[in-house]
Amino acid sequence: MSDFFSNGWSLYVAGIVIGGLLFCLAMLIIASKRTVMANDNTTGHVWDEDLKEMNNPLPRWWMGLFVITVVFAGVYLAIYPGLGSNAGTLKWSAVGQLEAEQAKARQAMESVYAEFANKTPEQLGKDAKAMAIGERLFVNNCAQCHGADARGSKSFPNLADADWLGGSGAEYIHKTIAEGRTGVMPPMGAAVGSADDVKNVANYVLSLSNSPHNSVAAQLGKAKFGACAACHGATGAGNPALGAPNLTDKVWLHGWGEAAIIKMINEGKTNVMPAQGARFTPEQMKVLTAYVLNLSQRTAPAAQ
C-alpha cells in the first residue's frame, strides 16, 4: 500500500480539491450573468399551462454567501491538511492532537502517580486509590478481550484466578503487558497416531482432571500421551517455562470436552496477546500490573 499512495496520488488529490473550488467559482460567475431568453423575462418554459420559469438573477446575498464559503475553504486548506500530503501552515494532525492531549493528561496525573512511586505492586494492591485507577486502566484498555470483570472467555485467559501460563508474579505480568505473549500448541495428531488414538488421548486428558470421560478409552490413550509429555509433563501437570497448560486442573482456555481436545490435538492453536507497552506510561504500567496481580491473589482458581 505504501507504493500505491505515492507523491503522485497526493498531487492528484490536491488537484481534485482545488479544481472543485475553481469549478464552483466558475459556475457562480456563469450563473450571475443574466441572459435574455424571452421578451417577457422568462426562460420560455411553462408548466401546468400558466406556471412560467422566470430568468431573474441570483440574489446578491446568496452570491456573497457562496463566495464566502469558497474563500473559507481556501483559507482552511491553507492552514489545515486537506491538499494531499500538505500538512498546512499550522502543521495540525489528529495524531499530534491526540499526543498533546495525552501529554496534558499525564501532566495532570503526575501528582497522583507520585503517591505510588515508592510502593511495590504488592503494596499497591492494598491501596484503594491505586486499585481504582488500575481498574479504569483495565476497563479502558484490557476489557475488550478479558472482560470488564477480567474473567475472560474462550481463548481469552481469566485473569481473576491463580492459573497462569508461562509464569506468575508482578514481573511476569508487567513483561506480558509490555511485550505481549504468543502461546503455541503445534498440531499433534500425526504424532499421536490414528483417529482412534487421538480420541483415546483426549479421554485420558479428561481423566487427568477427573472430568467425565470414557475410562476404557482413557486407559488406551495413556501410552499415546507420551507424544504430549514433552511439553505437558508425564503427569500432565504442565510446564510454566514452556507455557504448557496444566491438564490436571479444571481450567480450560480453549474449550472443554472430548471434541474440543480432539480439535486441539489435530489442529493445534496459536494464541496471541499483543504488546501493549506503548499504550501506557511507566507509572500506569506499574499500577495496572498491581491491579492484575491483585485480581489473581484475591480469588481462588475457578473451575470451568
Coordinates of C-alpha atoms in Angstrom, one line a residue:
M1 CA 0.0 0.0 0.0
S2 CA 2.9 2.4 0.6
D3 CA 3.9 2.1 -3.1
F4 CA 0.3 2.8 -4.1
F5 CA 0.0 6.0 -2.1
S6 CA 2.9 7.8 -3.8
N7 CA 3.5 11.5 -4.1
G8 CA 1.6 11.4 -7.4
W9 CA -1.5 10.5 -5.6
S10 CA -1.1 13.4 -3.2
L11 CA -0.9 15.8 -6.2
Y12 CA -3.9 14.1 -7.7
V13 CA -6.0 14.6 -4.5
A14 CA -4.8 18.2 -4.2
G15 CA -5.7 18.8 -7.9
I16 CA -9.3 17.5 -7.4
V17 CA -9.8 19.7 -4.3
I18 CA -8.5 22.9 -6.0
G19 CA -10.3 22.1 -9.2
G20 CA -13.6 21.6 -7.3
L21 CA -13.3 25.1 -5.7
L22 CA -12.4 26.7 -9.0
F23 CA -15.4 24.9 -10.7
C24 CA -17.7 26.3 -8.0
L25 CA -16.5 29.8 -8.6
A26 CA -16.8 29.3 -12.4
M27 CA -20.4 28.1 -12.0
L28 CA -21.2 31.1 -9.8
I29 CA -19.8 33.6 -12.4
I30 CA -21.7 31.9 -15.2
A31 CA -25.0 31.8 -13.2
S32 CA -24.6 35.5 -12.2
K33 CA -24.7 36.6 -15.9
R34 CA -28.2 37.3 -17.0
T35 CA -29.1 36.1 -20.5
V36 CA -32.3 37.3 -22.1
M37 CA -34.2 34.3 -23.3
A38 CA -37.6 35.8 -24.0
N39 CA -39.2 39.2 -24.2
D40 CA -41.2 38.7 -21.0
N41 CA -38.1 37.8 -18.9
T42 CA -38.9 34.1 -18.8
T43 CA -36.8 31.1 -19.8
G44 CA -39.6 30.1 -22.2
H45 CA -40.5 27.1 -20.0
V46 CA -44.2 26.8 -19.0
W47 CA -45.7 24.1 -16.7
D48 CA -49.3 23.5 -15.9
E49 CA -50.4 25.9 -18.6
D50 CA -49.6 29.1 -16.7
L51 CA -46.6 28.4 -14.5
K52 CA -43.6 30.2 -16.0
E53 CA -39.9 30.0 -15.1
M54 CA -38.5 33.5 -14.7
N55 CA -35.0 34.5 -15.7
N56 CA -34.1 36.6 -12.6
P57 CA -30.5 36.9 -11.4
L58 CA -29.4 35.2 -8.2
P59 CA -29.8 37.3 -5.1
R60 CA -26.7 39.2 -4.2
W61 CA -26.8 37.9 -0.6
W62 CA -26.8 34.4 -1.8
M63 CA -23.9 35.0 -4.2
G64 CA -21.9 36.8 -1.4
L65 CA -22.5 33.9 1.0
F66 CA -21.4 31.4 -1.7
V67 CA -18.2 33.4 -2.3
I68 CA -17.5 33.5 1.5
T69 CA -17.8 29.7 1.7
V70 CA -15.3 29.3 -1.1
V71 CA -12.9 31.7 0.5
F72 CA -13.3 30.0 3.8
A73 CA -12.5 26.6 2.2
G74 CA -9.3 28.1 0.6
V75 CA -8.2 29.5 4.0
Y76 CA -9.0 26.2 5.7
L77 CA -7.0 24.2 3.2
A78 CA -4.0 26.6 3.6
I79 CA -3.8 26.2 7.4
Y80 CA -5.1 22.6 7.8
P81 CA -4.2 19.4 5.9
G82 CA -6.5 18.8 3.0
L83 CA -4.4 19.2 -0.1
G84 CA -2.9 15.7 -0.4
S85 CA 0.1 15.4 1.8
N86 CA 0.4 19.1 2.5
A87 CA 0.4 19.5 6.3
G88 CA -0.9 23.1 6.3
T89 CA 0.7 26.1 8.0
L90 CA -0.4 25.0 11.4
K91 CA 1.1 21.5 11.0
W92 CA -2.0 20.1 12.7
S93 CA -2.7 16.3 12.7
A94 CA -5.1 14.0 14.5
V95 CA -2.1 12.1 15.9
G96 CA -0.5 15.3 17.1
Q97 CA -3.6 16.4 18.8
L98 CA -4.0 13.0 20.5
E99 CA -0.4 13.1 21.7
A100 CA -0.8 16.6 23.0
E101 CA -4.0 15.6 24.9
Q102 CA -2.3 12.6 26.3
A103 CA 0.7 14.6 27.4
K104 CA -1.7 17.1 29.1
A105 CA -3.5 14.2 30.9
R106 CA -0.2 12.7 32.0
Q107 CA 0.9 16.0 33.4
A108 CA -2.4 16.4 35.3
M109 CA -1.9 12.8 36.8
E110 CA 1.7 13.2 37.8
S111 CA 0.9 14.3 41.3
V112 CA -1.5 11.3 41.7
Y113 CA 1.0 8.7 40.5
A114 CA 3.7 10.3 42.6
E115 CA 2.0 8.8 45.6
F116 CA 2.6 5.3 44.2
A117 CA 6.3 5.8 43.2
N118 CA 7.8 4.1 46.3
K119 CA 5.3 1.3 46.6
T120 CA 5.7 -2.2 45.3
P121 CA 2.9 -3.8 43.2
E122 CA 2.0 -5.9 46.2
Q123 CA 1.7 -2.8 48.3
L124 CA -0.3 -1.0 45.6
G125 CA -2.8 -3.9 45.7
K126 CA -3.8 -2.8 49.2
D127 CA -4.1 0.9 48.1
A128 CA -7.8 1.6 47.3
K129 CA -6.9 4.7 45.3
A130 CA -4.3 2.8 43.2
M131 CA -6.7 -0.1 42.6
A132 CA -9.5 2.3 41.5
I133 CA -7.1 3.8 38.9
G134 CA -5.9 0.4 37.9
E135 CA -9.5 -0.7 37.3
R136 CA -10.2 2.2 35.0
L137 CA -7.0 1.4 33.1
F138 CA -8.0 -2.2 32.8
V139 CA -11.6 -1.5 31.7
N140 CA -10.4 1.1 29.1
N141 CA -7.6 -1.0 27.6
C142 CA -8.0 -4.7 28.5
A143 CA -11.7 -5.4 29.0
Q144 CA -12.2 -5.8 25.2
C145 CA -10.6 -9.2 25.4
H146 CA -10.5 -10.2 29.1
G147 CA -13.9 -8.8 30.0
A148 CA -14.8 -6.0 32.5
D149 CA -14.6 -8.5 35.3
A150 CA -11.3 -9.9 34.0
R151 CA -12.7 -13.4 33.8
G152 CA -12.1 -13.7 30.1
S153 CA -13.9 -16.0 27.7
K154 CA -13.0 -18.8 25.4
S155 CA -9.3 -18.3 24.2
F156 CA -9.0 -15.2 26.4
P157 CA -7.5 -16.0 29.8
N158 CA -9.3 -15.5 33.1
L159 CA -7.1 -13.0 35.0
A160 CA -9.2 -13.3 38.2
D161 CA -7.9 -16.7 39.1
A162 CA -4.4 -18.0 40.0
D163 CA -4.0 -20.2 36.9
W164 CA -1.1 -18.7 34.8
L165 CA 0.6 -19.9 31.6
G166 CA 4.2 -19.0 31.3
G167 CA 4.9 -17.6 34.7
S168 CA 3.3 -15.6 37.5
G169 CA 4.1 -12.6 39.8
A170 CA 4.4 -8.9 39.2
E171 CA 7.5 -9.1 37.0
Y172 CA 5.8 -11.6 34.6
I173 CA 2.6 -9.7 34.4
H174 CA 4.5 -6.5 33.7
K175 CA 6.5 -8.2 30.9
T176 CA 3.4 -9.8 29.4
I177 CA 1.5 -6.5 29.3
A178 CA 4.5 -4.6 27.8
E179 CA 5.8 -7.1 25.4
G180 CA 2.8 -9.4 24.7
R181 CA 2.9 -13.1 24.6
T182 CA 2.4 -15.8 22.0
G183 CA 1.3 -19.3 23.0
V184 CA 1.7 -22.1 20.5
M185 CA 0.3 -25.7 20.6
P186 CA 1.5 -27.4 17.4
P187 CA -0.8 -30.0 15.7
M188 CA 0.0 -33.3 17.3
G189 CA -2.5 -35.6 15.5
A190 CA 0.2 -37.3 13.3
A191 CA 2.5 -37.8 16.3
V192 CA -0.3 -39.4 18.4
G193 CA -1.4 -41.8 15.8
S194 CA -4.8 -42.7 14.3
A195 CA -8.1 -41.0 14.8
D196 CA -8.9 -43.6 17.5
D197 CA -5.6 -42.9 19.2
V198 CA -6.4 -39.2 19.3
K199 CA -9.8 -39.9 20.7
N200 CA -8.3 -42.1 23.4
V201 CA -5.7 -39.5 24.3
A202 CA -8.5 -36.9 24.6
N203 CA -10.3 -39.1 27.1
Y204 CA -7.0 -39.7 29.0
V205 CA -6.6 -35.9 29.3
L206 CA -10.1 -35.6 30.6
S207 CA -9.3 -38.3 33.2
L208 CA -6.3 -36.3 34.5
S209 CA -8.7 -33.7 35.9
N210 CA -11.4 -36.2 36.9
S211 CA -13.7 -34.8 34.2
P212 CA -16.4 -37.1 32.7
H213 CA -14.7 -39.5 30.3
N214 CA -14.6 -43.0 28.8
S215 CA -12.4 -44.9 31.2
V216 CA -11.6 -47.7 28.7
A217 CA -10.5 -45.2 26.1
A218 CA -8.5 -43.3 28.7
Q219 CA -6.6 -46.4 29.6
L220 CA -5.8 -47.0 25.9
G221 CA -4.7 -43.4 25.5
K222 CA -2.3 -43.3 28.4
A223 CA 0.5 -44.8 26.4
K224 CA -0.1 -42.5 23.5
F225 CA 0.1 -39.5 25.8
G226 CA 3.8 -39.8 25.6
A227 CA 3.7 -37.6 22.5
C228 CA 2.3 -34.8 24.7
A229 CA 4.5 -35.4 27.7
A230 CA 7.4 -33.4 26.3
C231 CA 5.6 -30.2 26.9
H232 CA 2.8 -31.1 29.4
G233 CA 4.9 -33.5 31.5
A234 CA 4.5 -37.2 32.2
T235 CA 1.7 -36.4 34.7
G236 CA 0.1 -33.7 32.6
A237 CA 0.9 -31.0 35.2
G238 CA 2.2 -28.7 32.6
N239 CA 5.4 -26.7 32.2
P240 CA 5.3 -22.9 33.0
A241 CA 8.7 -22.4 31.3
L242 CA 7.2 -23.5 28.0
G243 CA 3.7 -22.1 28.7
A244 CA 2.3 -25.6 28.6
P245 CA -1.0 -25.8 30.5
N246 CA -1.7 -27.9 33.5
L247 CA -4.0 -30.6 32.3
T248 CA -4.8 -31.9 35.8
D249 CA -6.9 -29.0 36.8
K250 CA -10.4 -27.9 35.5
V251 CA -9.3 -24.7 33.9
W252 CA -9.8 -24.8 30.1
L253 CA -8.8 -21.9 28.0
H254 CA -9.9 -23.1 24.5
G255 CA -12.9 -25.2 25.3
W256 CA -13.7 -28.3 27.4
G257 CA -14.8 -31.8 26.4
E258 CA -13.7 -34.6 24.1
A259 CA -14.5 -32.8 20.9
A260 CA -12.5 -29.6 22.0
I261 CA -9.5 -31.7 23.0
I262 CA -9.5 -33.7 19.8
K263 CA -9.7 -30.5 17.8
M264 CA -6.8 -29.1 19.7
I265 CA -4.6 -32.2 19.2
N266 CA -5.3 -32.4 15.5
E267 CA -5.2 -28.7 14.6
G268 CA -3.1 -27.1 17.3
K269 CA -3.5 -23.5 18.4
T270 CA -1.7 -20.2 18.3
N271 CA -2.9 -17.6 20.8
V272 CA -1.5 -14.1 20.7
M273 CA -1.5 -11.4 23.4
P274 CA -0.4 -8.2 21.6
A275 CA 2.2 -6.0 23.1
Q276 CA 0.6 -3.1 25.0
G277 CA 3.6 -1.3 26.4
A278 CA 3.2 1.7 24.0
R279 CA -0.2 2.4 25.4
F280 CA 0.9 3.2 28.9
T281 CA 3.4 5.3 30.8
P282 CA 5.7 3.6 33.2
E283 CA 3.6 4.8 36.1
Q284 CA 0.4 3.4 34.5
M285 CA 2.1 0.1 33.8
K286 CA 3.1 -0.2 37.5
V287 CA -0.5 0.5 38.7
L288 CA -2.1 -1.8 36.0
T289 CA 0.4 -4.6 36.9
A290 CA -0.6 -4.3 40.6
Y291 CA -4.3 -4.4 39.7
V292 CA -3.9 -7.6 37.6
L293 CA -1.7 -9.1 40.3
N294 CA -4.3 -8.3 43.0
L295 CA -7.1 -9.9 40.9
S296 CA -5.3 -13.2 40.9
Q297 CA -4.4 -13.1 44.6
R298 CA -7.9 -12.4 45.9
T299 CA -9.7 -15.1 44.0
A300 CA -9.2 -18.9 44.1
P301 CA -8.9 -20.7 40.7
A302 CA -12.2 -21.1 39.1
A303 CA -13.4 -24.5 37.9
Q304 CA -14.8 -24.4 34.4

